[in-house]
PDB file of C-alpha atoms in Angstrom:
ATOM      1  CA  UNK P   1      -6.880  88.070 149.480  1.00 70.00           C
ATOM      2  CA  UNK P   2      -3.536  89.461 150.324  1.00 88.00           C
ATOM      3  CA  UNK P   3      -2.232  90.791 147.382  1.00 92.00           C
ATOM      4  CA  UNK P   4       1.619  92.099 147.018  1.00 95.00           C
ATOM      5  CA  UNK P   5       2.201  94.473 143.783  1.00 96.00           C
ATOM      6  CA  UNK P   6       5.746  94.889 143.306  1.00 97.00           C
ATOM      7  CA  UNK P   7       6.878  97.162 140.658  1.00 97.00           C
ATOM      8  CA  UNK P   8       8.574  97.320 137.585  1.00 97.00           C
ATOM      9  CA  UNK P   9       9.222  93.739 137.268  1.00 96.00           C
ATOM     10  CA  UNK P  10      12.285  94.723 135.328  1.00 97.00           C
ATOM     11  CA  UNK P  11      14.653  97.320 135.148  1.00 97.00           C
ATOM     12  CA  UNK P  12      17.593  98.207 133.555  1.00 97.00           C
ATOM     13  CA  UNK P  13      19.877 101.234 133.854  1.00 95.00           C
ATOM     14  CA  UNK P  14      22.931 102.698 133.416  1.00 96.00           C
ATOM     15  CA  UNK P  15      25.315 102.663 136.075  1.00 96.00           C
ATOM     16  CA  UNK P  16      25.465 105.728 138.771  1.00 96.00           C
ATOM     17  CA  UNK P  17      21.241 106.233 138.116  1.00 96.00           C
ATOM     18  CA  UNK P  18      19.142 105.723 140.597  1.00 97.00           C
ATOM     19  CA  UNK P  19      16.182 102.862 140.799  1.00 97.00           C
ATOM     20  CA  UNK P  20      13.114 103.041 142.440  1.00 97.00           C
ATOM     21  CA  UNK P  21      11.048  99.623 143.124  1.00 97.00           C
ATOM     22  CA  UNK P  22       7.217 100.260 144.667  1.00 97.00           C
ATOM     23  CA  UNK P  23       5.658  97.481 146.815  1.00 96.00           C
ATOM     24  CA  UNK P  24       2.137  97.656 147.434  1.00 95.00           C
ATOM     25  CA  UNK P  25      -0.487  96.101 149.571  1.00 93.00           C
ATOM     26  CA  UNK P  26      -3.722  96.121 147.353  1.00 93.00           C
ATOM     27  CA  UNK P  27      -6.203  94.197 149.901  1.00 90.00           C
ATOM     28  CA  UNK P  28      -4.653  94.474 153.159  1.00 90.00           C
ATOM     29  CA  UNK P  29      -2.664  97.013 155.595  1.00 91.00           C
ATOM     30  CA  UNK P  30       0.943  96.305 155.560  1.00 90.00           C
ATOM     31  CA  UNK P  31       2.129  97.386 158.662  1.00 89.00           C
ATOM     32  CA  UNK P  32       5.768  95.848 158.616  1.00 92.00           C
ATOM     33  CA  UNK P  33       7.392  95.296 155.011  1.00 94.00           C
ATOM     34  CA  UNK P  34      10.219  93.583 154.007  1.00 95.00           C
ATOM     35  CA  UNK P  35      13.086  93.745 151.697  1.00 97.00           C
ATOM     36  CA  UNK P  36      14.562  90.378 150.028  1.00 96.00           C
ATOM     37  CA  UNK P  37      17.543  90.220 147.512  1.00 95.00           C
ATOM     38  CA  UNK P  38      18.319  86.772 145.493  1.00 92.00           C
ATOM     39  CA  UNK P  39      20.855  86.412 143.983  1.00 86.00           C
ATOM     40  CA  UNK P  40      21.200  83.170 141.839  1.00 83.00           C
ATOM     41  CA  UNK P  41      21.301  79.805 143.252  1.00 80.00           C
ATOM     42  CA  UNK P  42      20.938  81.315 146.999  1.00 85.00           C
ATOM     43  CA  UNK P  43      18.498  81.730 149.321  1.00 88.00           C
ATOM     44  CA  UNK P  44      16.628  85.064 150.070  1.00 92.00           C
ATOM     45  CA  UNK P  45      18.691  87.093 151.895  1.00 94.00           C
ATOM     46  CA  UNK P  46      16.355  89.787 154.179  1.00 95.00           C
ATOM     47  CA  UNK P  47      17.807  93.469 153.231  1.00 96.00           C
ATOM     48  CA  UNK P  48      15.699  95.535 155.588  1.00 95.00           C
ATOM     49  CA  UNK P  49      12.304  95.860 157.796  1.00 93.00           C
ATOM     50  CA  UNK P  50      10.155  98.628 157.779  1.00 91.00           C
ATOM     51  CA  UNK P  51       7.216  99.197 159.966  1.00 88.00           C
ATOM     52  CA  UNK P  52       4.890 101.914 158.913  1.00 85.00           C
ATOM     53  CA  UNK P  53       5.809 105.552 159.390  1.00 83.00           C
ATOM     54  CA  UNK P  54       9.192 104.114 161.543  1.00 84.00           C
ATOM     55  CA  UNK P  55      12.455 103.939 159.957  1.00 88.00           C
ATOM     56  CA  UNK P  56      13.581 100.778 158.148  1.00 92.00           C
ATOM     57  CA  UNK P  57      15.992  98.226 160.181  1.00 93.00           C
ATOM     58  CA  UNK P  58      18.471  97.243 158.113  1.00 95.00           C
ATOM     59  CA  UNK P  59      20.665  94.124 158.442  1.00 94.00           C
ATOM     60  CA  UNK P  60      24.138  93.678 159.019  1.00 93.00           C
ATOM     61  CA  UNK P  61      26.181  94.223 155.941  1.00 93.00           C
ATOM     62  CA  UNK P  62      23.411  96.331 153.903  1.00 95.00           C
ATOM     63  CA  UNK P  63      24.362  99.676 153.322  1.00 94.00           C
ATOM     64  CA  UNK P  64      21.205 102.402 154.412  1.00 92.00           C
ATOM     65  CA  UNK P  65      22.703 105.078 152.047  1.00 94.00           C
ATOM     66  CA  UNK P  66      23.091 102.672 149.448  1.00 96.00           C
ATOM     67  CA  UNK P  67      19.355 101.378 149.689  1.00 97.00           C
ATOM     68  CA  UNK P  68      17.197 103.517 150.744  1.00 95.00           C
ATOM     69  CA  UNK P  69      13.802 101.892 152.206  1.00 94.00           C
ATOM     70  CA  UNK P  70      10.347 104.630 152.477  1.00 91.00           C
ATOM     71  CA  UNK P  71       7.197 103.341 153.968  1.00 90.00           C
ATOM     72  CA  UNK P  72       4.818 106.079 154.493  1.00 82.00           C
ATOM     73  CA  UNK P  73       1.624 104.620 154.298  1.00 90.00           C
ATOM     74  CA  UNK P  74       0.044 101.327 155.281  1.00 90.00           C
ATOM     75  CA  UNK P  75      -0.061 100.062 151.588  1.00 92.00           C
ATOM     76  CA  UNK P  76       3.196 101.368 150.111  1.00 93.00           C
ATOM     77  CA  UNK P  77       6.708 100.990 150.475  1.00 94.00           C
ATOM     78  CA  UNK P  78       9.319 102.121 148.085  1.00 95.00           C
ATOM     79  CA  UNK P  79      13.098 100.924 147.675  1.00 97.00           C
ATOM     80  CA  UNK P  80      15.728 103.332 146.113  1.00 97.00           C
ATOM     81  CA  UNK P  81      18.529 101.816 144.913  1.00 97.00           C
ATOM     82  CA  UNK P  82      20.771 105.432 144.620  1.00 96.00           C
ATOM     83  CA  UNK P  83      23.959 105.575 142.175  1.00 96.00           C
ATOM     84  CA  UNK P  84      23.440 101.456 141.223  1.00 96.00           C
ATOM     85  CA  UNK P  85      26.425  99.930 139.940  1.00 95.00           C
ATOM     86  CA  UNK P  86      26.646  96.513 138.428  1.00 95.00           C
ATOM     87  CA  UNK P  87      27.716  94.747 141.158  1.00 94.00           C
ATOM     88  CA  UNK P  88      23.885  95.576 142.882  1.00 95.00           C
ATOM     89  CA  UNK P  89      22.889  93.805 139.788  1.00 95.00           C
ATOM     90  CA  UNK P  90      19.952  91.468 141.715  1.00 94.00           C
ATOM     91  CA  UNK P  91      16.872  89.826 142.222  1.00 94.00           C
ATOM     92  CA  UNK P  92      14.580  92.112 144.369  1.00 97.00           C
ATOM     93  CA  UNK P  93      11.706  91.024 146.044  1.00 97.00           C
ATOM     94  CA  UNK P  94       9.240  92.594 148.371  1.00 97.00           C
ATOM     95  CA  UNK P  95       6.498  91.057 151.157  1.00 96.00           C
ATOM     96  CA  UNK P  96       4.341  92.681 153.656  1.00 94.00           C
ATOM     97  CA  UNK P  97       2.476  91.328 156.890  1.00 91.00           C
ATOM     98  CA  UNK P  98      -0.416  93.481 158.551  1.00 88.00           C
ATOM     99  CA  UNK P  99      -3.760  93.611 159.481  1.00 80.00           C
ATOM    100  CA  UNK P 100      -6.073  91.339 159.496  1.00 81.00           C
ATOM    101  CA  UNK P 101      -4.083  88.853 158.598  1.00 83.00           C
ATOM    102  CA  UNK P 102      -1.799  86.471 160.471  1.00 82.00           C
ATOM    103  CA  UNK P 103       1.308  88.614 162.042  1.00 79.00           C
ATOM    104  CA  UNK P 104       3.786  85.781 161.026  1.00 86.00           C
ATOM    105  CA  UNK P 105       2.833  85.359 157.446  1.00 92.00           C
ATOM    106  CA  UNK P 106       4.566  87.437 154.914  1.00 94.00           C
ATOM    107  CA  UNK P 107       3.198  87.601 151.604  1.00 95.00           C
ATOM    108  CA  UNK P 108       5.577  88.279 148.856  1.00 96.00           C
ATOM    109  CA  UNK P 109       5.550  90.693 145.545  1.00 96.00           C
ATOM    110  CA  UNK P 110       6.700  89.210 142.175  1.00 96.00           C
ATOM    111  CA  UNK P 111      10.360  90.532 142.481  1.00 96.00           C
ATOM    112  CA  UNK P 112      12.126  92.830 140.229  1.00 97.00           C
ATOM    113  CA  UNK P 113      14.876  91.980 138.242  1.00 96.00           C
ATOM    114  CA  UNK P 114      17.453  94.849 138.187  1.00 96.00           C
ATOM    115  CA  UNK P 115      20.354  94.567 135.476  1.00 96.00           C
ATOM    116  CA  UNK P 116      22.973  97.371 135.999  1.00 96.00           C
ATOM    117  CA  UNK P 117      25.277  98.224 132.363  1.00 95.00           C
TER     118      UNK P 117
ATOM    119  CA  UNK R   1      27.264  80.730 157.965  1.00 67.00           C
ATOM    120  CA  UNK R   2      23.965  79.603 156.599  1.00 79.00           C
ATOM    121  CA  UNK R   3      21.226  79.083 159.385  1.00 92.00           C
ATOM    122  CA  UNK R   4      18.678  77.241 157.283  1.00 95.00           C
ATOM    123  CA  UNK R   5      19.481  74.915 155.191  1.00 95.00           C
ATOM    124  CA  UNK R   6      17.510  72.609 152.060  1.00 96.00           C
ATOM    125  CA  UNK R   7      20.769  70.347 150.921  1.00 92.00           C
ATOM    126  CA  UNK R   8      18.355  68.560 148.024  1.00 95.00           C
ATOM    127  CA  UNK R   9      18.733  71.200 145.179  1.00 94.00           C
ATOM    128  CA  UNK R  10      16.681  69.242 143.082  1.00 96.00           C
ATOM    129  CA  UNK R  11      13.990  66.392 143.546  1.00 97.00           C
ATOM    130  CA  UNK R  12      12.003  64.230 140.817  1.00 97.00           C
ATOM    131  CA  UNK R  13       9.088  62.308 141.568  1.00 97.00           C
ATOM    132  CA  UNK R  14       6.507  60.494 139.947  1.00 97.00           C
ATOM    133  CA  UNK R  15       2.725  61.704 139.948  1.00 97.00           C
ATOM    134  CA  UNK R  16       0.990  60.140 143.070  1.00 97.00           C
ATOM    135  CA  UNK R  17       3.972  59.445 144.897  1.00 97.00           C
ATOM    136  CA  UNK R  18       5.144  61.041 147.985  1.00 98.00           C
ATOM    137  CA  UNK R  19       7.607  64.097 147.176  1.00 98.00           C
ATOM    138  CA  UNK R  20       9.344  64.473 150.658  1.00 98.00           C
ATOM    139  CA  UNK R  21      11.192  67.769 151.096  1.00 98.00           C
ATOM    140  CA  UNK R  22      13.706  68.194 153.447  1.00 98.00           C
ATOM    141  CA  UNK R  23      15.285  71.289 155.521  1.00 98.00           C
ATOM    142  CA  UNK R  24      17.755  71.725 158.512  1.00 97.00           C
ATOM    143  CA  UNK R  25      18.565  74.504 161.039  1.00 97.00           C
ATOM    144  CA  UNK R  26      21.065  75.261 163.064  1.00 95.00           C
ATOM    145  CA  UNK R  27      19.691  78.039 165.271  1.00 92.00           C
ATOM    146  CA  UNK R  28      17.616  76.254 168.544  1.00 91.00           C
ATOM    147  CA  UNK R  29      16.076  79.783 169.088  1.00 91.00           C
ATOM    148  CA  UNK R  30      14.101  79.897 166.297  1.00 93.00           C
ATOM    149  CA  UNK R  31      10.360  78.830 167.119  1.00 92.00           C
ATOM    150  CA  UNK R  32       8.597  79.082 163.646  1.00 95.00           C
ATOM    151  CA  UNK R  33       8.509  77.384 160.798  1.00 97.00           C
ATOM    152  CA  UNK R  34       7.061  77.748 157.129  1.00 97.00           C
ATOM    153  CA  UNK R  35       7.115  76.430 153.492  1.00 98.00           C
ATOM    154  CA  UNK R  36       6.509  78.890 150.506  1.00 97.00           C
ATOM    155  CA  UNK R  37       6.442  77.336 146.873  1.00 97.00           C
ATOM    156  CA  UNK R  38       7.376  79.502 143.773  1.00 94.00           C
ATOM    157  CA  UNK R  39       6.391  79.508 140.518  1.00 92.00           C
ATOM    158  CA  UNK R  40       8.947  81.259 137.704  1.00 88.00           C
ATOM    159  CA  UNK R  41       7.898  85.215 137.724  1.00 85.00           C
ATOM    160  CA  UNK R  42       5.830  85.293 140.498  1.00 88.00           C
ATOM    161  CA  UNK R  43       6.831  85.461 144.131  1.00 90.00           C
ATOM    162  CA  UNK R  44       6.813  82.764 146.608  1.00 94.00           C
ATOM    163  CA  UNK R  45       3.662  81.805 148.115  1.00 95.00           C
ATOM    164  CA  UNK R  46       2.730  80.521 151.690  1.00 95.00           C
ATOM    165  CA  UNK R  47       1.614  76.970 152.016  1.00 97.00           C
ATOM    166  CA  UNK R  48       2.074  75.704 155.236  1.00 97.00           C
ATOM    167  CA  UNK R  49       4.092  76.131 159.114  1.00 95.00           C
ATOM    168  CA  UNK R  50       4.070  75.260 162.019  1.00 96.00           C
ATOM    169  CA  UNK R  51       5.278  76.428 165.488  1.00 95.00           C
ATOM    170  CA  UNK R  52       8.017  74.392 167.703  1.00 95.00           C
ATOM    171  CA  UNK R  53       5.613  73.668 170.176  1.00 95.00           C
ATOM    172  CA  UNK R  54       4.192  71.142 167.745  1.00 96.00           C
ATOM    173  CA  UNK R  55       5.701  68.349 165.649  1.00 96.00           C
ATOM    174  CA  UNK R  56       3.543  68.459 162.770  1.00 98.00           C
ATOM    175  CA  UNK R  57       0.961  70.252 161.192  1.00 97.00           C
ATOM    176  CA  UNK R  58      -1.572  68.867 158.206  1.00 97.00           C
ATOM    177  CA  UNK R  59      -3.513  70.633 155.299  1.00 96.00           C
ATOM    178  CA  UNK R  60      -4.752  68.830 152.357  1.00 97.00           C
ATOM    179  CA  UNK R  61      -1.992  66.889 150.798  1.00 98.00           C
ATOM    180  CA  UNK R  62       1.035  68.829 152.755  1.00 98.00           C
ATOM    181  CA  UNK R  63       1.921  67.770 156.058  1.00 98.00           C
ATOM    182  CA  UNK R  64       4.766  69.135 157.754  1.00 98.00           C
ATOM    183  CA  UNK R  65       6.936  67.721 160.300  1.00 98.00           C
ATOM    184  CA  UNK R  66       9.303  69.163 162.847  1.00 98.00           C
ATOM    185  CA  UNK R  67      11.637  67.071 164.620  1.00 97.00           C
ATOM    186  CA  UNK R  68      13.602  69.938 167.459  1.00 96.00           C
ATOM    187  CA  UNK R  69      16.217  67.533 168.810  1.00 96.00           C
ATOM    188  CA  UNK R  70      17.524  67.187 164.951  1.00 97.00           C
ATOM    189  CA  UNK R  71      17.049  70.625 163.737  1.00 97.00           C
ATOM    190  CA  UNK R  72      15.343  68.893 161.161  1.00 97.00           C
ATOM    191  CA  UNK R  73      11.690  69.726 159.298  1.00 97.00           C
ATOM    192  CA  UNK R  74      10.436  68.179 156.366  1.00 98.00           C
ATOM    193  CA  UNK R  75       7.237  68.778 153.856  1.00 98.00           C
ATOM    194  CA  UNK R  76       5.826  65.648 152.883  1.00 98.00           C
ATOM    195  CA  UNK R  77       2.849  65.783 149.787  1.00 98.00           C
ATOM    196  CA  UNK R  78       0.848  63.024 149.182  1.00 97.00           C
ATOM    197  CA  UNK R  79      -0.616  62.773 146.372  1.00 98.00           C
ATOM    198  CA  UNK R  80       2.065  64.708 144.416  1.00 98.00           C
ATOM    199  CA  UNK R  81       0.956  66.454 141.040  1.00 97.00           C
ATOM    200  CA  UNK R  82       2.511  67.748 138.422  1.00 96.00           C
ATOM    201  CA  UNK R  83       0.942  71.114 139.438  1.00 96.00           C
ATOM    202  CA  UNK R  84       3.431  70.860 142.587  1.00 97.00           C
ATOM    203  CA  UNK R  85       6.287  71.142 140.319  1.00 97.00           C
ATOM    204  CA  UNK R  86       7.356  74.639 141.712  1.00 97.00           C
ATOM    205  CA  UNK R  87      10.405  75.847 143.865  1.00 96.00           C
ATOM    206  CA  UNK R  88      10.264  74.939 147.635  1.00 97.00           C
ATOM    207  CA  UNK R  89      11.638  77.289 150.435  1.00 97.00           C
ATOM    208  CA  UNK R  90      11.668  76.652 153.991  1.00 97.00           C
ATOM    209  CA  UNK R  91      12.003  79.745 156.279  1.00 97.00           C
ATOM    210  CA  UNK R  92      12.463  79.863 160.215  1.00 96.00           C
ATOM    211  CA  UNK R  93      11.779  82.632 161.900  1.00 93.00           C
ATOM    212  CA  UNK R  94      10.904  83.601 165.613  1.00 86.00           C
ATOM    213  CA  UNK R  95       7.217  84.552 166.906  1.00 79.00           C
ATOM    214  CA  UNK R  96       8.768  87.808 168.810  1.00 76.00           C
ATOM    215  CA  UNK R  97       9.954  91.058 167.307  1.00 74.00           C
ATOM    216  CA  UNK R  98       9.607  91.647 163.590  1.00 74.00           C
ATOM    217  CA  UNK R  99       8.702  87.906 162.921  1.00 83.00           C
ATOM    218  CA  UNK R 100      11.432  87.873 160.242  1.00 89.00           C
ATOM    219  CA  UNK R 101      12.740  85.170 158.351  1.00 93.00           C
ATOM    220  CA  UNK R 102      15.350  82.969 157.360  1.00 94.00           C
ATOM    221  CA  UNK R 103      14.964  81.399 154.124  1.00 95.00           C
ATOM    222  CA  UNK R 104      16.858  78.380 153.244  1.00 95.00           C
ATOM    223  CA  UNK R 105      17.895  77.701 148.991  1.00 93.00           C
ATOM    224  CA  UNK R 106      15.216  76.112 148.076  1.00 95.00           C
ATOM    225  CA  UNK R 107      14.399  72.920 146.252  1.00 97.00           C
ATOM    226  CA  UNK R 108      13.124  72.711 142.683  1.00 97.00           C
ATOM    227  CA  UNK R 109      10.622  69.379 142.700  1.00 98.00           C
ATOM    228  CA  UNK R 110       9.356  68.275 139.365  1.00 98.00           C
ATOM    229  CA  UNK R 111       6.675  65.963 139.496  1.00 97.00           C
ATOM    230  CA  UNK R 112       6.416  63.833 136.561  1.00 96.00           C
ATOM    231  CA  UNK R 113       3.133  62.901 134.389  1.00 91.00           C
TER     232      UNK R 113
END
């Protein structure tokens, strides 16, 4: 049980396109997601929280308009990285907590490697 | 400024020995703690926490201990195998609010046959 689906598990694109990465809950109901980036040889660094149907929370330094967090239902959220440059060249990773499971245990997607040209 | 830190990039340990993995905080309000272990292309997976109000917690062959005055935790796993040879992240976090967490770098342990 609790299953994260995090998709594509790479991208690549050209620089000023947009990205979309899907994160989904396939056995339990996320109600607060979160948003990771990685970037090599550091720790995760927590983007944004997003509780269902609310408005993500984003943390100090990540740009909203830049990164745009969606999560509509209690299985999906989406991230939109909008006119990516290289320099949001990353490691992104997704997890979710919910019901029935335990509120303080996040269980994490696969990641998805985004290379900006 | 780096709340959570693993200073041991890197560990090696022999198969059956103890593989003792280490982690510091600086943050005294944090009041949760948890290990995830990675394997390349997947994400991490939870293995074991355990709340301040305890000093440590046991499952199987992880046990993890918290020690408040030092801002110090550690996951200690006895037998090790070479199965265990994953990335290790320790993440703090507080039991109010969003629950979110702070991850530290991570470890790579490689247990050896």
């Amino acid at each position: 049980g609790a299953v994260v689906s995090q998709h594509p598990s790479r991208v690549i694109c050209k620089s000023g396109t947009s990205v979309k990465i899907e994160c989904r809950s396939l056995d339990f109901q996320a109600t607060t997601m979160f948003w990771y980036r990685q970037f090599p040889k550091q720790s995760l660094m927590l983007m944004a929280t997003s509780n269902e149907g609310s408005k993500a929370t984003y943390e100090q330094g990540v740009e909203k308009d830049k990164f745009l967090i969606n999560h509509a239902s209690l299985t999906l959220s989406t991230l939109t990285v909008t006119s990516a440059h290289p320099e949001d060249s990353s490691f992104y990773i997704c997890s979710a907590s919910g019901q029935p499971l335990a509120k303080n245990i996040q269980y994490f997607g696969a990641g998805t490697r985004l290379s900006v040209l | 400024d780096q709340q959570v830190k693993q200073n041991s990039p890197s560990l090696s340990v022999q198969e059956g020995r103890i593989s003792i993995l280490n982690c510091d905080y600086t943050n005294s309000m944090f009041d949760y703690f948890l290990w995830y272990k990675k394997y390349p292309a997947e994400g991490p997976t939870f293995l074991i926490s355990i709340s301040s109000i305890k000093d440590k917690n046991e499952d199987g062959r992880f046990t993890v201990f918290l020690n408040k005055s030092a801002k110090h935790l550690s996951l200690h796993i006895v037998p090790s195998q070479p199965g265990d040879s994953a990335v290790y992240f320790c993440a703090a976090s507080w039991t109010s609010g969003t629950y979110k967490y702070i991850f530290g770098t991570g470890t790579r342990l490689k247990v050896l046959a």
